[in-house]
Every structure is written in structure tokens, then in C-alpha cells.
Tab-separated table of C-alpha atoms in Angstrom:
chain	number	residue	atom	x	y	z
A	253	UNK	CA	-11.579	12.210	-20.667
A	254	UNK	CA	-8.445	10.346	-19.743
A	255	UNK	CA	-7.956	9.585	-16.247
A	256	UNK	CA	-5.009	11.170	-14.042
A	257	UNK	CA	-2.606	8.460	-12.244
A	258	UNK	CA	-0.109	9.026	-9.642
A	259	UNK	CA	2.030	6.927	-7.702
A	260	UNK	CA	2.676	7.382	-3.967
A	261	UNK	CA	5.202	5.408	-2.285
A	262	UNK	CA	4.409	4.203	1.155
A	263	UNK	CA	7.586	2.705	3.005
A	264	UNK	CA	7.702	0.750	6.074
A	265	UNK	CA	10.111	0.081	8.791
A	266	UNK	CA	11.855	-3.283	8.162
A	267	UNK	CA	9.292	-6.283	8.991
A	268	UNK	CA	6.549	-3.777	10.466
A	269	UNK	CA	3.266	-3.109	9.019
A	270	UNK	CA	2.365	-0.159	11.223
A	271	UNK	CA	1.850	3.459	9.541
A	272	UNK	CA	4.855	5.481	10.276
A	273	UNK	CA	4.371	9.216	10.501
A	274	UNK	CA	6.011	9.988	7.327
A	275	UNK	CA	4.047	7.354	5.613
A	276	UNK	CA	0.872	9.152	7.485
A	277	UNK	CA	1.929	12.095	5.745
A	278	UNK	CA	1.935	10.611	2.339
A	279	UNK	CA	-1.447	9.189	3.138
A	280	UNK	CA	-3.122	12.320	4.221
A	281	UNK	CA	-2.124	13.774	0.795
A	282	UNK	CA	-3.699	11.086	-1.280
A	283	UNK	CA	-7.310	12.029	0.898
A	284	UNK	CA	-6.397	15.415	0.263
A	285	UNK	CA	-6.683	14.711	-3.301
A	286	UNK	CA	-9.732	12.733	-3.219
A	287	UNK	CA	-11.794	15.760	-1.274
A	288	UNK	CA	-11.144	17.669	-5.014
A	289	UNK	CA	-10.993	14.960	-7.367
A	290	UNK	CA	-13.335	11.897	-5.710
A	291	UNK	CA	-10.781	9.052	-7.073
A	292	UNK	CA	-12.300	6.070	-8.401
A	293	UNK	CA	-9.581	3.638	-7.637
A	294	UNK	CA	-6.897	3.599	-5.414
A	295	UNK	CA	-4.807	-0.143	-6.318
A	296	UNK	CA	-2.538	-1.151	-3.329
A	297	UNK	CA	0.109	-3.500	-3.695
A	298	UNK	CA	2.144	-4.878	-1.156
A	299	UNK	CA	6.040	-5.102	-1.191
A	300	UNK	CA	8.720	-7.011	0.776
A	301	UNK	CA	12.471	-8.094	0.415
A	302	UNK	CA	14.013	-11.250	-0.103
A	303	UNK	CA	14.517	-11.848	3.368
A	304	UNK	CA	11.782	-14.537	4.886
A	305	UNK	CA	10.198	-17.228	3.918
A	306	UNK	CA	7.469	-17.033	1.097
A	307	UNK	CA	4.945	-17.498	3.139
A	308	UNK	CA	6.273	-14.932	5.889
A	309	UNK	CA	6.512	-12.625	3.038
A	310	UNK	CA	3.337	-12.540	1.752
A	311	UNK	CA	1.516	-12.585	5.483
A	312	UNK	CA	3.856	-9.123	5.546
A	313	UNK	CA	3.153	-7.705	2.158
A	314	UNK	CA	-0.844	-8.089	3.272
A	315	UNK	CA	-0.348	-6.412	6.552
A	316	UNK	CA	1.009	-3.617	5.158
A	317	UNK	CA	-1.789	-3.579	2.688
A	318	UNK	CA	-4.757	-3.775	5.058
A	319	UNK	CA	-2.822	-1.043	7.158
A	320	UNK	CA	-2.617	1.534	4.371
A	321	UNK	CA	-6.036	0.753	3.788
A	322	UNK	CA	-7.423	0.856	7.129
A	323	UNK	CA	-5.911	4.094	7.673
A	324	UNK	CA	-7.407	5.594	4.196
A	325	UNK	CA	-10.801	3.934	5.029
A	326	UNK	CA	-10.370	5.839	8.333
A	327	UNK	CA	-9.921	9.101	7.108
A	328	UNK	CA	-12.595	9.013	4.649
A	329	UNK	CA	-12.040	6.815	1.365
A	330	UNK	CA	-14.630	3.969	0.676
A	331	UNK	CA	-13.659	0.956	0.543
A	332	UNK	CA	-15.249	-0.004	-2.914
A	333	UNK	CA	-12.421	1.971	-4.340
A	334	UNK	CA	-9.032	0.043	-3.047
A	335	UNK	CA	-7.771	-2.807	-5.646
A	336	UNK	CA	-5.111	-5.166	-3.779
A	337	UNK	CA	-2.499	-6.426	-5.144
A	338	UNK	CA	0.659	-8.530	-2.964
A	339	UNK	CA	4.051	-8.469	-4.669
A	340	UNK	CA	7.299	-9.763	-2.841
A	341	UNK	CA	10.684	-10.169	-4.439
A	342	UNK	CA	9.523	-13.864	-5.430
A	343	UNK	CA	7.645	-12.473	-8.325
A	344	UNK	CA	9.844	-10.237	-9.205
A	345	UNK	CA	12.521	-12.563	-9.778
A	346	UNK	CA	10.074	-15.196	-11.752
A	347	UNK	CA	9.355	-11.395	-13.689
């Protein structure tokens, strides 16, 4: 049996990491989901601009990442099922 996979899009308020209540919102849907279908991974990747240093970048891209999964964890996901993943525009222009 093939497994389903969806994509939802968490954004952030420029260089914040906090949940926003639209982004809560988002969130709540993806538990939603996993009360019918018990996911077995959720992979999390982490996404900045170009503005920044590298290393300011990346310290943001994880941020957001631990806050999206702090908030699942909070509402009822195990951990065991997050895979992380950082991506800032650095990698995407070395492609």
C-alpha cells in the first residue's frame, strides 16, 4: 500500500521563529490528520532568505524547526516521527 504525502507550508514572520496563529492553524490540521491516519513521518525542513550571514541563517532555519516541532510534540505527535532537515537559500543556489 503506497503511502499518502502532503505538503503543508508553515511561514514565519521575517527573522522570527515563533508560531504565528495562522501557522497554528496549519499545524492543528496536520494533528488533525494524524488522530485518523497515525502518520509515520512528519520531515521538517527549515527555510530562510538570503539575507544574513550563513551562520545566522542556519541558527534561524533550526529555530523555526524545533518550534514547529515543539508545538506538534505538544499537541500530541511523538517525537520518533519528525525527520529534520535545514535548507537556506545557500543550498539552493549551490542546487
Amino acid at each position: 500500500m503506497a503511502q499518502q504525502k502532503d505538503t503543508v507550508l508553515v511561514h514565519f514572520e521575517f527573522n522570527r521563529s515563533e508560531i504565528t496563529t495562522m501557522a497554528a492553524v496549519i499545524l492543528d490540521s496536520l494533528v488533525s490528520a494524524n488522530q485518523s491516519a497515525k502518520l509515520q513521518q512528519v520531515k521538517l525542513y527549515g527555510h530562510c532568505d538570503f539575507i544574513g550571514s550563513d551562520a545566522y541563517n542556519e541558527s534561524l532555519s533550526e529555530a523555526r524547526i524545533m518550534a514547529v516541532k515543539k508545538y506538534l510534540s505538544d499537541k500530541g505527535l511523538p517525537g520518533a516521527v519528525f525527520a529534520v532537515d535545514l535548507f537556506h537559500w545557500i543550498q539552493a543556489a549551490r542546487g
